[in-house]
Amino acid sequence: MNQTGKTKNMIVTTMFMALTVVMMFTPLGTLRLPVVSVTIAHIPTIVAALVLGLKQGIMVSLSFALTSMFIAIISPTSVLDPFFANPLISVLPRVLIPVTTYYVSRLFKKDSKVGIMVSTLLGNLTNTFGVYTMLYLIYAQAILEQSGNSAVSLIIGAISTSTLIKSVIVVLIVTPTVMALRRVIKK
């Protein structure tokens, strides 16, 4: 890649990072539905991994992860939020989103719509199951003590109510976005 290409790549990566931070601090990052709130602030991470590459996806995911940790420290709102001050909860699973997304996408043809959809879905699920697995492994007892409910019941409740909805929404947003950005980049 020439210097102009590297500069454009860096600018687009920075724009995705800024978009992620804006989404994390505004209602843009959360879809409020009648039954559940769905976090979609990781969408720029998935798009960056699919359009720009693994390194750029990781940079964007770090902006998501560190912002999540910062928010957990300064303004926790739910019973689980304080646990996100731990980077094993807020950072590690989020850094794995672009890794899963990128490598799954490589199993498909470059411009495969199915490949985009499958890699997006698995990147999204990496976030969901990564975070909840770490919460359980590290804080199961603390969750029980603070909420009066077992960690398993809280986590299963959170996963069952929002995962399907969030997965569909994320795939529906990311797929056309990636396809359009890839067309623009080719030109």
Short mmCIF file of N, CA and C in Angstrom, two decimals:
data_model
loop_
_atom_site.label_atom_id
_atom_site.label_comp_id
_atom_site.label_asym_id
_atom_site.label_seq_id
_atom_site.Cartn_x
_atom_site.Cartn_y
_atom_site.Cartn_z
N MET A 1 0.85 -1.18 0.00
CA MET A 1 0.00 0.00 0.00
C MET A 1 0.89 1.24 0.00
N ASN A 2 0.59 2.19 -0.88
CA ASN A 2 1.40 3.40 -0.94
C ASN A 2 1.04 4.33 0.22
N GLN A 3 1.79 5.44 0.33
CA GLN A 3 1.61 6.36 1.45
C GLN A 3 0.21 6.97 1.46
N THR A 4 -0.33 7.31 0.29
CA THR A 4 -1.67 7.87 0.21
C THR A 4 -2.70 6.87 0.72
N GLY A 5 -2.55 5.60 0.32
CA GLY A 5 -3.45 4.55 0.79
C GLY A 5 -3.37 4.35 2.29
N LYS A 6 -2.16 4.40 2.82
CA LYS A 6 -1.97 4.25 4.27
C LYS A 6 -2.63 5.41 5.02
N THR A 7 -2.48 6.61 4.47
CA THR A 7 -3.08 7.78 5.12
C THR A 7 -4.60 7.68 5.10
N LYS A 8 -5.16 7.30 3.96
CA LYS A 8 -6.62 7.14 3.86
C LYS A 8 -7.10 6.08 4.84
N ASN A 9 -6.38 4.98 4.92
CA ASN A 9 -6.73 3.88 5.83
C ASN A 9 -6.72 4.37 7.27
N MET A 10 -5.70 5.15 7.63
CA MET A 10 -5.59 5.68 8.99
C MET A 10 -6.75 6.65 9.28
N ILE A 11 -7.11 7.47 8.31
CA ILE A 11 -8.20 8.43 8.50
C ILE A 11 -9.52 7.70 8.69
N VAL A 12 -9.79 6.70 7.86
CA VAL A 12 -11.04 5.94 7.98
C VAL A 12 -11.08 5.18 9.31
N THR A 13 -9.96 4.61 9.71
CA THR A 13 -9.89 3.92 11.01
C THR A 13 -10.21 4.88 12.14
N THR A 14 -9.64 6.05 12.09
CA THR A 14 -9.88 7.07 13.12
C THR A 14 -11.35 7.50 13.13
N MET A 15 -11.94 7.60 11.94
CA MET A 15 -13.36 7.95 11.86
C MET A 15 -14.22 6.86 12.51
N PHE A 16 -13.88 5.60 12.27
CA PHE A 16 -14.62 4.50 12.91
C PHE A 16 -14.44 4.54 14.43
N MET A 17 -13.25 4.88 14.89
CA MET A 17 -13.01 4.98 16.32
C MET A 17 -13.85 6.11 16.93
N ALA A 18 -13.88 7.25 16.25
CA ALA A 18 -14.68 8.38 16.73
C ALA A 18 -16.17 8.03 16.74
N LEU A 19 -16.63 7.37 15.69
CA LEU A 19 -18.03 6.95 15.61
C LEU A 19 -18.36 6.02 16.77
N THR A 20 -17.46 5.13 17.09
CA THR A 20 -17.67 4.19 18.20
C THR A 20 -17.84 4.95 19.51
N VAL A 21 -16.97 5.90 19.76
CA VAL A 21 -17.04 6.67 21.01
C VAL A 21 -18.36 7.46 21.06
N VAL A 22 -18.73 8.09 19.96
CA VAL A 22 -20.00 8.82 19.91
C VAL A 22 -21.17 7.87 20.20
N MET A 23 -21.14 6.69 19.58
CA MET A 23 -22.21 5.72 19.81
C MET A 23 -22.27 5.28 21.27
N MET A 24 -21.12 5.15 21.90
CA MET A 24 -21.09 4.71 23.30
C MET A 24 -21.66 5.76 24.25
N PHE A 25 -21.51 7.05 23.91
CA PHE A 25 -21.96 8.11 24.81
C PHE A 25 -23.32 8.68 24.44
N THR A 26 -23.95 8.16 23.41
CA THR A 26 -25.25 8.67 22.98
C THR A 26 -26.21 7.51 22.74
N PRO A 27 -27.47 7.82 22.56
CA PRO A 27 -28.45 6.77 22.25
C PRO A 27 -28.20 6.09 20.89
N LEU A 28 -27.31 6.62 20.05
CA LEU A 28 -27.01 5.99 18.77
C LEU A 28 -26.46 4.58 18.96
N GLY A 29 -25.81 4.32 20.05
CA GLY A 29 -25.19 3.02 20.29
C GLY A 29 -26.10 2.00 20.92
N THR A 30 -27.32 2.41 21.24
CA THR A 30 -28.27 1.49 21.86
C THR A 30 -29.63 1.67 21.22
N LEU A 31 -30.18 0.58 20.73
CA LEU A 31 -31.54 0.60 20.22
C LEU A 31 -32.47 0.21 21.36
N ARG A 32 -33.38 1.10 21.69
CA ARG A 32 -34.31 0.82 22.78
C ARG A 32 -35.61 0.29 22.16
N LEU A 33 -35.84 -0.99 22.39
CA LEU A 33 -37.05 -1.65 21.89
C LEU A 33 -38.01 -1.83 23.06
N PRO A 34 -39.27 -2.13 22.78
CA PRO A 34 -40.23 -2.26 23.89
C PRO A 34 -39.81 -3.26 24.97
N VAL A 35 -39.18 -4.35 24.59
CA VAL A 35 -38.85 -5.39 25.56
C VAL A 35 -37.42 -5.30 26.06
N VAL A 36 -36.50 -4.82 25.23
CA VAL A 36 -35.08 -4.90 25.57
C VAL A 36 -34.31 -3.76 24.92
N SER A 37 -33.19 -3.39 25.52
CA SER A 37 -32.26 -2.45 24.90
C SER A 37 -31.14 -3.26 24.25
N VAL A 38 -30.79 -2.86 23.04
CA VAL A 38 -29.80 -3.62 22.27
C VAL A 38 -28.61 -2.72 21.97
N THR A 39 -27.43 -3.10 22.47
CA THR A 39 -26.21 -2.34 22.21
C THR A 39 -25.69 -2.68 20.82
N ILE A 40 -25.46 -1.65 20.02
CA ILE A 40 -24.93 -1.85 18.67
C ILE A 40 -23.65 -1.06 18.43
N ALA A 41 -23.02 -0.60 19.51
CA ALA A 41 -21.83 0.24 19.39
C ALA A 41 -20.62 -0.54 18.86
N HIS A 42 -20.73 -1.84 18.75
CA HIS A 42 -19.62 -2.63 18.22
C HIS A 42 -19.70 -2.77 16.70
N ILE A 43 -20.72 -2.21 16.08
CA ILE A 43 -20.86 -2.30 14.62
C ILE A 43 -19.65 -1.70 13.89
N PRO A 44 -19.13 -0.53 14.29
CA PRO A 44 -17.94 -0.02 13.59
C PRO A 44 -16.74 -0.97 13.66
N THR A 45 -16.62 -1.70 14.75
CA THR A 45 -15.53 -2.68 14.88
C THR A 45 -15.66 -3.76 13.82
N ILE A 46 -16.86 -4.28 13.66
CA ILE A 46 -17.10 -5.34 12.68
C ILE A 46 -16.88 -4.82 11.26
N VAL A 47 -17.42 -3.64 10.98
CA VAL A 47 -17.25 -3.05 9.65
C VAL A 47 -15.77 -2.80 9.36
N ALA A 48 -15.05 -2.26 10.32
CA ALA A 48 -13.62 -1.99 10.12
C ALA A 48 -12.85 -3.27 9.83
N ALA A 49 -13.15 -4.34 10.56
CA ALA A 49 -12.46 -5.61 10.33
C ALA A 49 -12.74 -6.15 8.94
N LEU A 50 -13.96 -5.97 8.46
CA LEU A 50 -14.34 -6.50 7.15
C LEU A 50 -13.89 -5.61 5.99
N VAL A 51 -13.80 -4.32 6.21
CA VAL A 51 -13.46 -3.40 5.13
C VAL A 51 -11.99 -3.01 5.13
N LEU A 52 -11.44 -2.77 6.32
CA LEU A 52 -10.07 -2.27 6.42
C LEU A 52 -9.04 -3.34 6.77
N GLY A 53 -9.44 -4.33 7.56
CA GLY A 53 -8.52 -5.39 7.94
C GLY A 53 -8.45 -5.61 9.44
N LEU A 54 -7.70 -6.61 9.82
CA LEU A 54 -7.63 -7.03 11.22
C LEU A 54 -7.04 -5.96 12.13
N LYS A 55 -5.91 -5.41 11.75
CA LYS A 55 -5.25 -4.42 12.61
C LYS A 55 -6.16 -3.22 12.87
N GLN A 56 -6.82 -2.73 11.84
CA GLN A 56 -7.71 -1.59 11.99
C GLN A 56 -8.95 -1.98 12.81
N GLY A 57 -9.45 -3.19 12.61
CA GLY A 57 -10.58 -3.67 13.41
C GLY A 57 -10.22 -3.72 14.89
N ILE A 58 -9.01 -4.15 15.19
CA ILE A 58 -8.57 -4.21 16.59
C ILE A 58 -8.46 -2.80 17.17
N MET A 59 -7.97 -1.86 16.39
CA MET A 59 -7.87 -0.48 16.88
C MET A 59 -9.26 0.08 17.21
N VAL A 60 -10.22 -0.18 16.33
CA VAL A 60 -11.59 0.29 16.57
C VAL A 60 -12.19 -0.43 17.77
N SER A 61 -11.93 -1.73 17.88
CA SER A 61 -12.47 -2.48 19.02
C SER A 61 -11.90 -1.98 20.34
N LEU A 62 -10.65 -1.55 20.32
CA LEU A 62 -10.07 -0.98 21.54
C LEU A 62 -10.78 0.30 21.95
N SER A 63 -11.20 1.11 20.97
CA SER A 63 -11.95 2.32 21.33
C SER A 63 -13.29 1.94 21.97
N PHE A 64 -13.92 0.89 21.46
CA PHE A 64 -15.17 0.39 22.03
C PHE A 64 -14.92 -0.14 23.45
N ALA A 65 -13.91 -0.97 23.59
CA ALA A 65 -13.62 -1.61 24.87
C ALA A 65 -13.23 -0.61 25.95
N LEU A 66 -12.32 0.30 25.61
CA LEU A 66 -11.85 1.26 26.61
C LEU A 66 -12.94 2.26 26.99
N THR A 67 -13.77 2.62 26.03
CA THR A 67 -14.89 3.51 26.34
C THR A 67 -15.89 2.79 27.24
N SER A 68 -16.14 1.53 26.97
CA SER A 68 -17.03 0.74 27.82
C SER A 68 -16.50 0.67 29.25
N MET A 69 -15.21 0.45 29.39
CA MET A 69 -14.60 0.39 30.71
C MET A 69 -14.69 1.75 31.41
N PHE A 70 -14.43 2.81 30.68
CA PHE A 70 -14.50 4.16 31.23
C PHE A 70 -15.91 4.48 31.73
N ILE A 71 -16.91 4.16 30.93
CA ILE A 71 -18.30 4.40 31.32
C ILE A 71 -18.66 3.58 32.56
N ALA A 72 -18.19 2.35 32.63
CA ALA A 72 -18.46 1.51 33.80
C ALA A 72 -17.86 2.11 35.07
N ILE A 73 -16.74 2.77 34.91
CA ILE A 73 -16.07 3.37 36.07
C ILE A 73 -16.76 4.67 36.50
N ILE A 74 -17.13 5.51 35.52
CA ILE A 74 -17.66 6.83 35.89
C ILE A 74 -19.17 6.88 36.08
N SER A 75 -19.92 6.00 35.39
CA SER A 75 -21.38 6.09 35.53
C SER A 75 -22.08 4.75 35.31
N PRO A 76 -21.84 3.79 36.20
CA PRO A 76 -22.54 2.50 36.06
C PRO A 76 -24.03 2.70 36.29
N THR A 77 -24.86 2.03 35.48
CA THR A 77 -26.31 2.20 35.62
C THR A 77 -27.04 0.90 35.95
N SER A 78 -26.46 -0.25 35.62
CA SER A 78 -27.14 -1.51 35.92
C SER A 78 -26.32 -2.30 36.93
N VAL A 79 -26.90 -3.39 37.41
CA VAL A 79 -26.22 -4.21 38.41
C VAL A 79 -24.93 -4.83 37.88
N LEU A 80 -24.84 -5.05 36.57
CA LEU A 80 -23.64 -5.66 35.99
C LEU A 80 -22.58 -4.64 35.59
N ASP A 81 -22.97 -3.37 35.42
CA ASP A 81 -22.03 -2.36 34.92
C ASP A 81 -20.73 -2.23 35.72
N PRO A 82 -20.75 -2.25 37.04
CA PRO A 82 -19.48 -2.10 37.77
C PRO A 82 -18.44 -3.17 37.42
N PHE A 83 -18.89 -4.33 37.01
CA PHE A 83 -17.96 -5.40 36.66
C PHE A 83 -17.18 -5.09 35.38
N PHE A 84 -17.71 -4.18 34.57
CA PHE A 84 -17.05 -3.81 33.32
C PHE A 84 -15.83 -2.90 33.56
N ALA A 85 -15.60 -2.51 34.79
CA ALA A 85 -14.37 -1.77 35.11
C ALA A 85 -13.15 -2.70 35.00
N ASN A 86 -13.39 -3.99 35.04
CA ASN A 86 -12.34 -4.99 34.89
C ASN A 86 -12.07 -5.19 33.39
N PRO A 87 -10.83 -4.97 32.93
CA PRO A 87 -10.53 -5.13 31.49
C PRO A 87 -10.74 -6.55 30.97
N LEU A 88 -10.76 -7.55 31.85
CA LEU A 88 -11.04 -8.91 31.39
C LEU A 88 -12.50 -9.04 30.93
N ILE A 89 -13.35 -8.14 31.42
CA ILE A 89 -14.76 -8.14 31.02
C ILE A 89 -14.98 -7.16 29.87
N SER A 90 -14.44 -5.96 30.01
CA SER A 90 -14.74 -4.90 29.04
C SER A 90 -13.80 -4.86 27.85
N VAL A 91 -12.58 -5.34 27.98
CA VAL A 91 -11.61 -5.20 26.89
C VAL A 91 -11.36 -6.53 26.16
N LEU A 92 -10.99 -7.56 26.88
CA LEU A 92 -10.61 -8.83 26.24
C LEU A 92 -11.66 -9.35 25.25
N PRO A 93 -12.92 -9.51 25.64
CA PRO A 93 -13.89 -10.03 24.67
C PRO A 93 -14.09 -9.10 23.47
N ARG A 94 -13.98 -7.80 23.69
CA ARG A 94 -14.20 -6.83 22.62
C ARG A 94 -13.06 -6.86 21.61
N VAL A 95 -11.84 -7.13 22.07
CA VAL A 95 -10.71 -7.21 21.14
C VAL A 95 -10.81 -8.47 20.29
N LEU A 96 -11.54 -9.46 20.76
CA LEU A 96 -11.72 -10.69 19.98
C LEU A 96 -12.77 -10.54 18.87
N ILE A 97 -13.61 -9.51 18.94
CA ILE A 97 -14.65 -9.31 17.91
C ILE A 97 -14.02 -9.23 16.51
N PRO A 98 -13.05 -8.33 16.28
CA PRO A 98 -12.50 -8.25 14.92
C PRO A 98 -11.70 -9.48 14.53
N VAL A 99 -11.11 -10.16 15.50
CA VAL A 99 -10.34 -11.37 15.19
C VAL A 99 -11.28 -12.43 14.62
N THR A 100 -12.37 -12.69 15.31
CA THR A 100 -13.35 -13.66 14.83
C THR A 100 -13.92 -13.22 13.48
N THR A 101 -14.35 -11.97 13.41
CA THR A 101 -14.96 -11.44 12.19
C THR A 101 -14.02 -11.57 11.00
N TYR A 102 -12.80 -11.13 11.18
CA TYR A 102 -11.82 -11.12 10.09
C TYR A 102 -11.51 -12.54 9.59
N TYR A 103 -11.20 -13.43 10.52
CA TYR A 103 -10.80 -14.78 10.09
C TYR A 103 -11.96 -15.60 9.55
N VAL A 104 -13.16 -15.41 10.06
CA VAL A 104 -14.31 -16.10 9.48
C VAL A 104 -14.57 -15.58 8.07
N SER A 105 -14.44 -14.27 7.88
CA SER A 105 -14.67 -13.70 6.54
C SER A 105 -13.69 -14.24 5.51
N ARG A 106 -12.51 -14.59 5.96
CA ARG A 106 -11.49 -15.12 5.03
C ARG A 106 -11.82 -16.53 4.54
N LEU A 107 -12.78 -17.17 5.17
CA LEU A 107 -13.21 -18.49 4.73
C LEU A 107 -14.13 -18.42 3.51
N PHE A 108 -14.56 -17.20 3.19
CA PHE A 108 -15.49 -16.98 2.09
C PHE A 108 -14.82 -16.16 0.98
N LYS A 109 -15.45 -16.14 -0.19
CA LYS A 109 -14.98 -15.28 -1.26
C LYS A 109 -15.06 -13.83 -0.81
N LYS A 110 -14.14 -13.01 -1.30
CA LYS A 110 -13.98 -11.61 -0.85
C LYS A 110 -15.30 -10.84 -0.78
N ASP A 111 -16.11 -10.87 -1.82
CA ASP A 111 -17.33 -10.06 -1.84
C ASP A 111 -18.59 -10.89 -1.62
N SER A 112 -18.46 -12.01 -0.92
CA SER A 112 -19.59 -12.89 -0.66
C SER A 112 -20.52 -12.27 0.38
N LYS A 113 -21.77 -12.06 -0.01
CA LYS A 113 -22.76 -11.53 0.92
C LYS A 113 -22.96 -12.49 2.09
N VAL A 114 -22.99 -13.78 1.80
CA VAL A 114 -23.13 -14.79 2.85
C VAL A 114 -21.94 -14.72 3.80
N GLY A 115 -20.74 -14.54 3.25
CA GLY A 115 -19.55 -14.43 4.08
C GLY A 115 -19.61 -13.23 5.01
N ILE A 116 -20.10 -12.11 4.49
CA ILE A 116 -20.25 -10.91 5.32
C ILE A 116 -21.25 -11.18 6.44
N MET A 117 -22.36 -11.80 6.09
CA MET A 117 -23.40 -12.07 7.08
C MET A 117 -22.93 -13.04 8.16
N VAL A 118 -22.27 -14.12 7.76
CA VAL A 118 -21.81 -15.12 8.72
C VAL A 118 -20.72 -14.54 9.62
N SER A 119 -19.76 -13.84 9.04
CA SER A 119 -18.67 -13.28 9.85
C SER A 119 -19.20 -12.19 10.78
N THR A 120 -20.17 -11.42 10.32
CA THR A 120 -20.81 -10.41 11.19
C THR A 120 -21.52 -11.07 12.35
N LEU A 121 -22.29 -12.09 12.06
CA LEU A 121 -23.02 -12.81 13.10
C LEU A 121 -22.07 -13.39 14.14
N LEU A 122 -21.00 -14.03 13.69
CA LEU A 122 -20.05 -14.64 14.63
C LEU A 122 -19.24 -13.58 15.39
N GLY A 123 -18.93 -12.46 14.75
CA GLY A 123 -18.27 -11.36 15.46
C GLY A 123 -19.17 -10.81 16.56
N ASN A 124 -20.45 -10.65 16.23
CA ASN A 124 -21.43 -10.18 17.20
C ASN A 124 -21.55 -11.16 18.36
N LEU A 125 -21.63 -12.44 18.06
CA LEU A 125 -21.75 -13.45 19.12
C LEU A 125 -20.48 -13.57 19.95
N THR A 126 -19.33 -13.27 19.35
CA THR A 126 -18.08 -13.24 20.11
C THR A 126 -18.18 -12.22 21.23
N ASN A 127 -18.73 -11.06 20.90
CA ASN A 127 -18.92 -10.02 21.91
C ASN A 127 -19.87 -10.51 23.01
N THR A 128 -21.02 -10.97 22.62
CA THR A 128 -22.04 -11.37 23.59
C THR A 128 -21.55 -12.49 24.50
N PHE A 129 -21.12 -13.59 23.90
CA PHE A 129 -20.73 -14.74 24.72
C PHE A 129 -19.39 -14.53 25.41
N GLY A 130 -18.50 -13.75 24.81
CA GLY A 130 -17.23 -13.44 25.46
C GLY A 130 -17.43 -12.67 26.75
N VAL A 131 -18.24 -11.62 26.67
CA VAL A 131 -18.51 -10.79 27.85
C VAL A 131 -19.21 -11.61 28.94
N TYR A 132 -20.27 -12.31 28.57
CA TYR A 132 -21.02 -13.05 29.59
C TYR A 132 -20.24 -14.22 30.16
N THR A 133 -19.41 -14.86 29.36
CA THR A 133 -18.57 -15.94 29.88
C THR A 133 -17.58 -15.39 30.90
N MET A 134 -16.95 -14.28 30.57
CA MET A 134 -15.99 -13.68 31.51
C MET A 134 -16.70 -13.21 32.79
N LEU A 135 -17.89 -12.63 32.64
CA LEU A 135 -18.65 -12.22 33.84
C LEU A 135 -18.89 -13.43 34.74
N TYR A 136 -19.31 -14.52 34.15
CA TYR A 136 -19.58 -15.71 34.95
C TYR A 136 -18.31 -16.26 35.60
N LEU A 137 -17.26 -16.39 34.80
CA LEU A 137 -16.02 -16.99 35.32
C LEU A 137 -15.40 -16.18 36.45
N ILE A 138 -15.50 -14.86 36.36
CA ILE A 138 -14.82 -14.01 37.33
C ILE A 138 -15.74 -13.56 38.46
N TYR A 139 -17.00 -13.29 38.14
CA TYR A 139 -17.87 -12.62 39.11
C TYR A 139 -19.15 -13.36 39.49
N ALA A 140 -19.24 -14.64 39.27
CA ALA A 140 -20.49 -15.37 39.57
C ALA A 140 -20.95 -15.15 41.01
N GLN A 141 -20.05 -15.28 41.95
CA GLN A 141 -20.41 -15.11 43.36
C GLN A 141 -20.78 -13.66 43.66
N ALA A 142 -20.03 -12.72 43.14
CA ALA A 142 -20.32 -11.30 43.39
C ALA A 142 -21.67 -10.90 42.78
N ILE A 143 -22.00 -11.45 41.64
CA ILE A 143 -23.30 -11.16 41.01
C ILE A 143 -24.42 -11.68 41.90
N LEU A 144 -24.26 -12.87 42.42
CA LEU A 144 -25.27 -13.44 43.33
C LEU A 144 -25.43 -12.55 44.56
N GLU A 145 -24.31 -12.13 45.15
CA GLU A 145 -24.35 -11.31 46.36
C GLU A 145 -25.00 -9.94 46.10
N GLN A 146 -24.70 -9.34 44.96
CA GLN A 146 -25.22 -7.99 44.68
C GLN A 146 -26.66 -7.98 44.19
N SER A 147 -27.04 -8.99 43.45
CA SER A 147 -28.36 -8.96 42.82
C SER A 147 -29.37 -9.87 43.51
N GLY A 148 -28.88 -10.85 44.26
CA GLY A 148 -29.77 -11.82 44.85
C GLY A 148 -30.18 -12.92 43.87
N ASN A 149 -29.70 -12.83 42.66
CA ASN A 149 -29.98 -13.84 41.62
C ASN A 149 -28.68 -14.52 41.22
N SER A 150 -28.78 -15.76 40.82
CA SER A 150 -27.56 -16.43 40.38
C SER A 150 -27.07 -15.80 39.09
N ALA A 151 -25.76 -15.83 38.90
CA ALA A 151 -25.15 -15.28 37.69
C ALA A 151 -25.70 -15.97 36.45
N VAL A 152 -25.89 -17.28 36.56
CA VAL A 152 -26.40 -18.05 35.42
C VAL A 152 -27.78 -17.55 35.01
N SER A 153 -28.67 -17.34 35.98
CA SER A 153 -30.02 -16.89 35.62
C SER A 153 -30.01 -15.49 35.03
N LEU A 154 -29.20 -14.59 35.59
CA LEU A 154 -29.10 -13.24 35.02
C LEU A 154 -28.52 -13.27 33.61
N ILE A 155 -27.48 -14.03 33.42
CA ILE A 155 -26.82 -14.10 32.12
C ILE A 155 -27.72 -14.76 31.09
N ILE A 156 -28.34 -15.86 31.44
CA ILE A 156 -29.24 -16.52 30.50
C ILE A 156 -30.41 -15.60 30.15
N GLY A 157 -30.91 -14.89 31.13
CA GLY A 157 -31.99 -13.93 30.87
C GLY A 157 -31.54 -12.83 29.91
N ALA A 158 -30.35 -12.30 30.14
CA ALA A 158 -29.84 -11.23 29.26
C ALA A 158 -29.57 -11.76 27.86
N ILE A 159 -29.00 -12.94 27.76
CA ILE A 159 -28.69 -13.50 26.45
C ILE A 159 -29.97 -13.84 25.69
N SER A 160 -30.91 -14.48 26.38
CA SER A 160 -32.10 -14.95 25.67
C SER A 160 -32.99 -13.82 25.19
N THR A 161 -33.01 -12.70 25.91
CA THR A 161 -33.91 -11.62 25.50
C THR A 161 -33.34 -10.74 24.40
N SER A 162 -32.04 -10.62 24.32
CA SER A 162 -31.51 -9.65 23.37
C SER A 162 -30.65 -10.21 22.25
N THR A 163 -30.10 -11.39 22.41
CA THR A 163 -29.13 -11.88 21.44
C THR A 163 -29.70 -12.07 20.05
N LEU A 164 -30.84 -12.68 19.93
CA LEU A 164 -31.44 -12.89 18.61
C LEU A 164 -31.78 -11.56 17.95
N ILE A 165 -32.41 -10.68 18.72
CA ILE A 165 -32.78 -9.36 18.18
C ILE A 165 -31.53 -8.60 17.75
N LYS A 166 -30.54 -8.55 18.63
CA LYS A 166 -29.31 -7.82 18.32
C LYS A 166 -28.60 -8.43 17.12
N SER A 167 -28.54 -9.73 17.04
CA SER A 167 -27.86 -10.39 15.92
C SER A 167 -28.50 -10.02 14.60
N VAL A 168 -29.82 -10.07 14.54
CA VAL A 168 -30.53 -9.72 13.30
C VAL A 168 -30.27 -8.26 12.94
N ILE A 169 -30.38 -7.37 13.92
CA ILE A 169 -30.17 -5.95 13.67
C ILE A 169 -28.75 -5.68 13.18
N VAL A 170 -27.77 -6.26 13.85
CA VAL A 170 -26.37 -6.04 13.47
C VAL A 170 -26.10 -6.55 12.05
N VAL A 171 -26.57 -7.74 11.73
CA VAL A 171 -26.37 -8.28 10.38
C VAL A 171 -27.06 -7.40 9.34
N LEU A 172 -28.26 -6.93 9.64
CA LEU A 172 -29.00 -6.08 8.69
C LEU A 172 -28.33 -4.72 8.48
N ILE A 173 -27.64 -4.22 9.47
CA ILE A 173 -26.93 -2.94 9.33
C ILE A 173 -25.57 -3.14 8.68
N VAL A 174 -24.82 -4.12 9.14
CA VAL A 174 -23.44 -4.31 8.67
C VAL A 174 -23.37 -4.78 7.22
N THR A 175 -24.19 -5.71 6.83
CA THR A 175 -24.07 -6.30 5.49
C THR A 175 -24.14 -5.26 4.38
N PRO A 176 -25.19 -4.44 4.29
CA PRO A 176 -25.20 -3.44 3.21
C PRO A 176 -24.13 -2.37 3.36
N THR A 177 -23.77 -2.07 4.61
CA THR A 177 -22.72 -1.07 4.84
C THR A 177 -21.39 -1.55 4.30
N VAL A 178 -21.03 -2.79 4.61
CA VAL A 178 -19.77 -3.36 4.14
C VAL A 178 -19.76 -3.46 2.61
N MET A 179 -20.86 -3.93 2.06
CA MET A 179 -20.93 -4.06 0.60
C MET A 179 -20.77 -2.70 -0.08
N ALA A 180 -21.41 -1.67 0.45
CA ALA A 180 -21.29 -0.33 -0.13
C ALA A 180 -19.88 0.22 0.04
N LEU A 181 -19.31 0.07 1.22
CA LEU A 181 -17.95 0.58 1.44
C LEU A 181 -16.92 -0.14 0.58
N ARG A 182 -17.08 -1.41 0.40
CA ARG A 182 -16.16 -2.15 -0.46
C ARG A 182 -16.25 -1.67 -1.91
N ARG A 183 -17.46 -1.35 -2.38
CA ARG A 183 -17.62 -0.80 -3.74
C ARG A 183 -16.94 0.55 -3.86
N VAL A 184 -17.10 1.40 -2.85
CA VAL A 184 -16.50 2.72 -2.86
C VAL A 184 -14.98 2.62 -2.84
N ILE A 185 -14.46 1.72 -2.03
CA ILE A 185 -13.01 1.57 -1.90
C ILE A 185 -12.40 1.05 -3.20
N LYS A 186 -13.11 0.19 -3.90
CA LYS A 186 -12.59 -0.34 -5.18
C LYS A 186 -12.40 0.75 -6.22
N LYS A 187 -13.22 1.81 -6.16
CA LYS A 187 -13.17 2.87 -7.17
C LYS A 187 -12.03 3.80 -6.99
#
